[in-house]
Coordinates of C-alpha atoms in Angstrom, one line a residue:
X1 CA 219.0 190.9 21.0
X2 CA 216.3 188.3 21.8
X3 CA 213.6 190.8 21.1
X4 CA 215.2 191.7 17.7
X5 CA 215.4 188.0 16.8
X6 CA 211.8 187.4 17.9
X7 CA 210.6 190.3 15.8
X8 CA 212.6 189.1 12.8
X9 CA 211.1 185.6 13.3
X10 CA 207.6 187.0 13.3
X11 CA 208.2 188.9 10.2
X12 CA 209.7 185.9 8.5
X13 CA 206.7 183.8 9.5
X14 CA 204.3 186.3 8.1
X15 CA 206.2 186.5 4.9
X16 CA 206.1 182.8 4.5
X17 CA 202.3 182.8 5.2
X18 CA 201.7 185.4 2.6
X19 CA 203.8 183.5 0.0
X20 CA 201.9 180.3 0.8
X21 CA 198.6 182.0 0.6
X22 CA 199.5 183.5 -2.8
X23 CA 200.3 180.1 -4.1
X24 CA 197.2 178.4 -2.6
X25 CA 194.7 181.1 -3.5
X26 CA 195.1 182.4 -7.0
X27 CA 193.4 182.8 -10.3
X28 CA 192.9 179.4 -11.9
X29 CA 191.5 180.3 -15.3
X30 CA 189.4 182.7 -17.2
X31 CA 186.0 181.9 -18.7
X32 CA 184.4 183.9 -21.5
X33 CA 180.7 184.7 -20.7
X34 CA 179.3 184.3 -24.1
X35 CA 179.8 181.3 -26.3
X36 CA 178.7 183.1 -29.4
X37 CA 178.0 186.8 -30.2
X38 CA 177.8 189.1 -27.2
X39 CA 174.2 190.4 -27.1
X40 CA 173.6 193.9 -28.4
X41 CA 177.3 194.2 -29.4
X42 CA 178.4 196.5 -32.2
X43 CA 181.7 195.6 -33.9
X44 CA 184.3 198.3 -33.6
X45 CA 187.8 197.5 -34.7
X46 CA 189.1 200.7 -33.2
X47 CA 187.9 199.9 -29.7
X48 CA 190.7 198.2 -27.9
X49 CA 190.8 196.9 -24.3
X50 CA 193.4 198.4 -22.0
X51 CA 194.8 197.1 -18.7
X52 CA 197.1 199.4 -16.7
X53 CA 199.5 197.5 -14.5
X54 CA 196.8 194.8 -14.0
X55 CA 194.9 197.2 -11.8
X56 CA 192.8 199.5 -14.0
X57 CA 190.9 198.0 -16.9
X58 CA 188.9 199.8 -19.6
X59 CA 187.2 199.2 -23.0
X60 CA 186.2 195.6 -22.4
X61 CA 184.6 194.0 -25.4
X62 CA 185.0 190.3 -24.4
X63 CA 183.3 190.0 -21.0
X64 CA 184.6 187.2 -18.8
X65 CA 185.1 185.7 -15.4
X66 CA 188.4 185.2 -13.6
X67 CA 188.0 182.1 -11.5
X68 CA 189.6 181.9 -8.0
X69 CA 188.9 178.4 -6.7
X70 CA 189.3 177.2 -3.1
X71 CA 191.0 173.9 -2.1
X72 CA 188.4 171.2 -1.5
X73 CA 189.4 170.8 2.2
X74 CA 188.7 174.5 2.8
X75 CA 185.6 175.1 0.5
X76 CA 182.4 176.1 2.1
X77 CA 180.2 175.7 -1.0
X78 CA 179.7 179.5 -1.1
X79 CA 180.6 181.6 -4.2
X80 CA 180.8 185.3 -4.8
X81 CA 180.9 187.2 -8.1
X82 CA 182.9 190.4 -7.7
X83 CA 182.0 193.6 -9.7
X84 CA 184.9 196.1 -9.4
X85 CA 184.1 199.8 -9.4
X86 CA 185.3 202.7 -11.5
X87 CA 182.4 205.0 -12.2
X88 CA 181.3 202.9 -15.2
X89 CA 184.3 204.2 -17.0
X90 CA 186.8 201.7 -15.9
X91 CA 187.3 198.8 -13.4
X92 CA 189.7 198.8 -10.4
X93 CA 190.5 195.1 -10.9
X94 CA 193.4 195.2 -8.5
X95 CA 192.2 196.4 -5.1
X96 CA 188.5 195.8 -5.8
X97 CA 188.9 192.6 -7.7
X98 CA 192.0 190.3 -7.4
X99 CA 192.7 191.3 -3.7
X100 CA 189.1 190.8 -2.7
X101 CA 189.0 187.4 -4.5
X102 CA 192.0 186.3 -2.5
X103 CA 190.4 187.5 0.8
X104 CA 187.2 185.6 0.0
X105 CA 189.3 182.5 -0.8
X106 CA 190.8 182.8 2.7
X107 CA 187.2 182.4 4.1
X108 CA 186.6 179.3 2.0
X109 CA 184.6 181.1 -0.7
X110 CA 185.1 180.4 -4.4
X111 CA 185.5 183.8 -6.0
X112 CA 184.9 185.2 -9.5
X113 CA 186.1 188.6 -10.8
X114 CA 183.6 189.8 -13.4
X115 CA 185.3 191.8 -16.2
X116 CA 182.1 193.3 -17.6
X117 CA 181.5 195.6 -20.5
X118 CA 181.4 199.3 -19.5
X119 CA 178.5 201.2 -21.0
X120 CA 179.5 202.8 -24.3
X121 CA 177.4 203.5 -27.3
X122 CA 180.4 202.8 -29.5
X123 CA 180.2 199.0 -28.8
X124 CA 176.6 198.3 -27.7
X125 CA 173.1 199.1 -29.0
X126 CA 171.8 199.9 -25.5
X127 CA 174.5 200.9 -23.1
X128 CA 172.2 201.1 -20.1
X129 CA 171.7 197.3 -20.1
X130 CA 175.2 196.1 -21.3
X131 CA 176.6 195.6 -17.8
X132 CA 173.4 194.0 -16.6
X133 CA 173.5 191.5 -19.5
X134 CA 177.0 190.4 -18.5
X135 CA 176.1 190.3 -14.8
X136 CA 173.0 188.1 -15.4
X137 CA 174.9 185.8 -17.6
X138 CA 177.7 185.5 -15.0
X139 CA 175.3 184.4 -12.3
X140 CA 173.6 181.9 -14.6
X141 CA 176.9 180.5 -15.7
X142 CA 178.2 180.0 -12.2
X143 CA 175.0 178.5 -11.0
X144 CA 174.7 176.1 -14.0
X145 CA 178.3 174.9 -13.4
X146 CA 178.1 174.9 -9.6
X147 CA 178.8 171.2 -9.3
X148 CA 182.0 171.5 -11.3
X149 CA 183.3 174.1 -8.9
X150 CA 181.9 172.4 -5.7
X151 CA 179.5 175.3 -5.2
X152 CA 176.0 175.2 -3.6
X153 CA 173.7 176.7 -6.2
X154 CA 171.7 178.3 -3.4
X155 CA 174.8 180.1 -2.0
X156 CA 175.9 182.3 -4.9
X157 CA 176.3 186.0 -4.0
X158 CA 177.1 189.2 -5.9
X159 CA 179.5 191.8 -4.6
X160 CA 180.2 195.3 -5.9
X161 CA 182.3 198.3 -5.1
X162 CA 181.2 201.9 -6.0
X163 CA 179.7 201.7 -9.5
X164 CA 180.2 198.0 -9.3
X165 CA 177.9 198.2 -6.4
X166 CA 175.3 199.7 -8.7
X167 CA 175.7 196.8 -11.0
X168 CA 175.5 194.4 -8.0
X169 CA 172.3 196.0 -6.7
X170 CA 170.9 196.1 -10.2
X171 CA 171.3 192.4 -10.4
X172 CA 169.7 192.1 -7.0
X173 CA 166.6 194.0 -8.1
X174 CA 166.4 193.3 -11.8
X175 CA 167.2 189.6 -12.0
X176 CA 163.9 188.9 -13.8
X177 CA 164.5 191.6 -16.4
X178 CA 164.8 190.1 -19.8
X179 CA 167.7 192.0 -21.2
X180 CA 168.9 189.3 -23.6
X181 CA 167.5 186.2 -25.4
X182 CA 168.5 183.1 -23.3
X183 CA 167.6 179.5 -23.8
X184 CA 169.0 179.0 -20.3
X185 CA 166.2 178.8 -17.6
X186 CA 168.7 179.0 -14.8
X187 CA 167.9 181.8 -12.3
X188 CA 169.9 185.0 -12.4
X189 CA 168.9 185.9 -8.9
X190 CA 171.9 186.2 -6.4
X191 CA 171.3 184.7 -3.0
X192 CA 172.9 187.6 -1.2
X193 CA 174.7 190.8 -2.0
X194 CA 177.8 192.5 -0.5
X195 CA 177.7 196.3 -1.4
X196 CA 180.7 198.3 -0.5
X197 CA 180.4 202.1 -0.8
X198 CA 177.9 201.4 -3.6
X199 CA 176.3 203.7 -6.1
X200 CA 172.6 202.7 -5.6
X201 CA 170.6 205.5 -7.0
X202 CA 170.4 207.5 -10.3
X203 CA 168.4 210.3 -8.6
X204 CA 170.3 213.5 -9.1
X205 CA 170.3 214.6 -5.4
X206 CA 172.3 211.5 -4.2
X207 CA 173.8 209.8 -7.2
X208 CA 177.4 209.7 -8.4
X209 CA 176.9 211.9 -11.5
X210 CA 179.8 210.3 -13.4
X211 CA 178.3 206.8 -13.1
X212 CA 174.8 208.1 -14.1
X213 CA 176.1 209.9 -17.2
X214 CA 178.2 206.9 -18.3
X215 CA 175.2 204.6 -17.9
X216 CA 172.2 206.7 -18.9
X217 CA 173.6 209.7 -20.8
X218 CA 173.5 213.4 -20.1
X219 CA 169.7 213.7 -20.2
X220 CA 168.1 210.5 -19.2
X221 CA 164.3 210.1 -19.2
X222 CA 162.6 210.1 -15.8
X223 CA 161.6 206.5 -16.4
X224 CA 165.2 205.5 -16.9
X225 CA 166.3 207.3 -13.7
X226 CA 163.5 205.6 -11.8
X227 CA 164.3 202.1 -13.2
X228 CA 168.0 202.3 -12.3
X229 CA 167.5 203.8 -8.9
X230 CA 167.7 200.5 -7.2
X231 CA 166.4 201.7 -3.8
X232 CA 163.1 202.2 -5.6
X233 CA 163.1 198.7 -7.1
X234 CA 163.5 196.6 -4.0
X235 CA 160.7 194.1 -3.4
X236 CA 160.0 191.0 -1.4
X237 CA 162.2 188.9 -3.6
X238 CA 165.3 191.1 -3.3
X239 CA 168.1 189.1 -1.6
X240 CA 169.6 189.9 1.8
X241 CA 172.5 192.4 1.8
X242 CA 175.5 193.5 3.7
X243 CA 176.4 197.2 3.1
X244 CA 179.4 199.4 4.0
X245 CA 179.8 203.2 3.6
X246 CA 181.6 206.1 5.1
X247 CA 180.0 209.4 6.3
X248 CA 182.7 211.4 4.7
X249 CA 182.4 209.8 1.2
X250 CA 182.5 212.8 -1.1
X251 CA 182.2 210.7 -4.3
X252 CA 179.1 208.6 -3.5
X253 CA 176.9 210.0 -0.8
X254 CA 176.2 207.7 2.2
X255 CA 172.5 208.1 1.5
X256 CA 172.8 205.5 -1.3
X257 CA 173.5 202.7 1.2
X258 CA 171.0 204.2 3.8
X259 CA 168.1 204.3 1.4
X260 CA 168.7 200.8 0.0
X261 CA 168.9 199.5 3.6
X262 CA 165.6 201.3 4.5
X263 CA 164.0 199.9 1.4
X264 CA 165.1 196.4 2.4
X265 CA 163.7 197.0 5.9
X266 CA 160.4 198.2 4.5
X267 CA 160.1 194.9 2.6
X268 CA 161.1 192.9 5.6
X269 CA 164.3 191.7 4.1
X270 CA 167.2 191.2 6.6
X271 CA 170.2 193.4 6.0
X272 CA 173.2 194.8 7.8
X273 CA 174.5 198.3 7.3
X274 CA 177.9 199.6 8.6
X275 CA 178.4 203.4 8.4
X276 CA 181.9 204.6 9.4
X277 CA 182.8 208.1 10.4
X278 CA 185.8 208.3 8.0
X279 CA 187.3 206.4 5.1
X280 CA 186.2 208.5 2.2
X281 CA 185.8 206.4 -1.0
X282 CA 187.5 203.6 -2.9
X283 CA 189.5 202.0 0.0
X284 CA 189.0 198.4 -1.0
X285 CA 189.8 196.1 1.9
X286 CA 191.1 199.1 3.8
X287 CA 194.6 200.1 4.7
X288 CA 194.3 203.2 6.8
X289 CA 194.1 201.5 10.1
X290 CA 190.9 203.5 11.0
X291 CA 187.6 201.9 11.8
X292 CA 186.5 201.5 8.1
X293 CA 189.5 199.1 7.7
X294 CA 187.6 196.5 9.8
X295 CA 184.6 196.2 7.5
X296 CA 186.0 192.9 6.1
X297 CA 186.0 191.4 9.7
X298 CA 182.4 192.5 10.1
X299 CA 181.5 191.0 6.8
X300 CA 183.1 187.7 7.7
X301 CA 181.0 187.6 10.9
X302 CA 177.9 188.4 8.9
X303 CA 178.6 185.6 6.4
X304 CA 179.2 183.2 9.2
X305 CA 175.9 184.2 10.9
X306 CA 174.1 183.5 7.6
X307 CA 175.6 180.0 7.4
X308 CA 177.6 180.9 4.3
X309 CA 181.0 180.2 5.8
X310 CA 182.2 177.9 8.7

């Protein structure tokens, strides 16, 4: 009987902790990225945003940031902008957005979920740069308002899952690309990147073909493929990175993370790459109980070693 009561007590304590965490760490508000017209936008009254069960979002025309602040007493000054994945056809804003933001909050990190425009010629003049425009603007916006959120402007990272990892690595390698007219001289360079089973390359032999087609079309020019193969765009200014992938990922080949890590090494940029035997693809924070489920613990240790969390 004592053992049963003890077990019930532990379960009750855990439930209370989760309820408190849910109240302490939650979305505070949503901020539109663009004050005026979205750059390169094409008005289309028939193009309507959809959001299935607050977990799968498509057809975004009003890009924005969901803000997940941290209590002052827990804040580390670090911020992370999260790019959910979805093959550039949708966004898994539940397990690759909201849940991740709450986990980052638990580490003392102010989190932002980026609801970016997905590449579509029906609403943008150049679909290949639409997501990058929103990503650059998001970084500039967070950095320019860092004081308001208690953020160190030199501790702003970008995080991406799957195709969101392609956007995150694009922002890490193309932060100087002028993809929209901006009077804001604030840097769009992230200070670090967290890339979780990311699409990195557009090269046919290792890319995720669905992401490539959605971003660049059925028959992209060789120049486009090269430009958006981010392992080929790493240079001495590319920020440090933490990468996660599984050997048995049959959606996005593990070579994406491997080649990006090797490119960082070649340019003498510190990085950490975790390759797991299993896990497949799209596991978010991990629920299987297998080794890939521990990537968030490894990431926390890496963030601490970098002086980004306490």
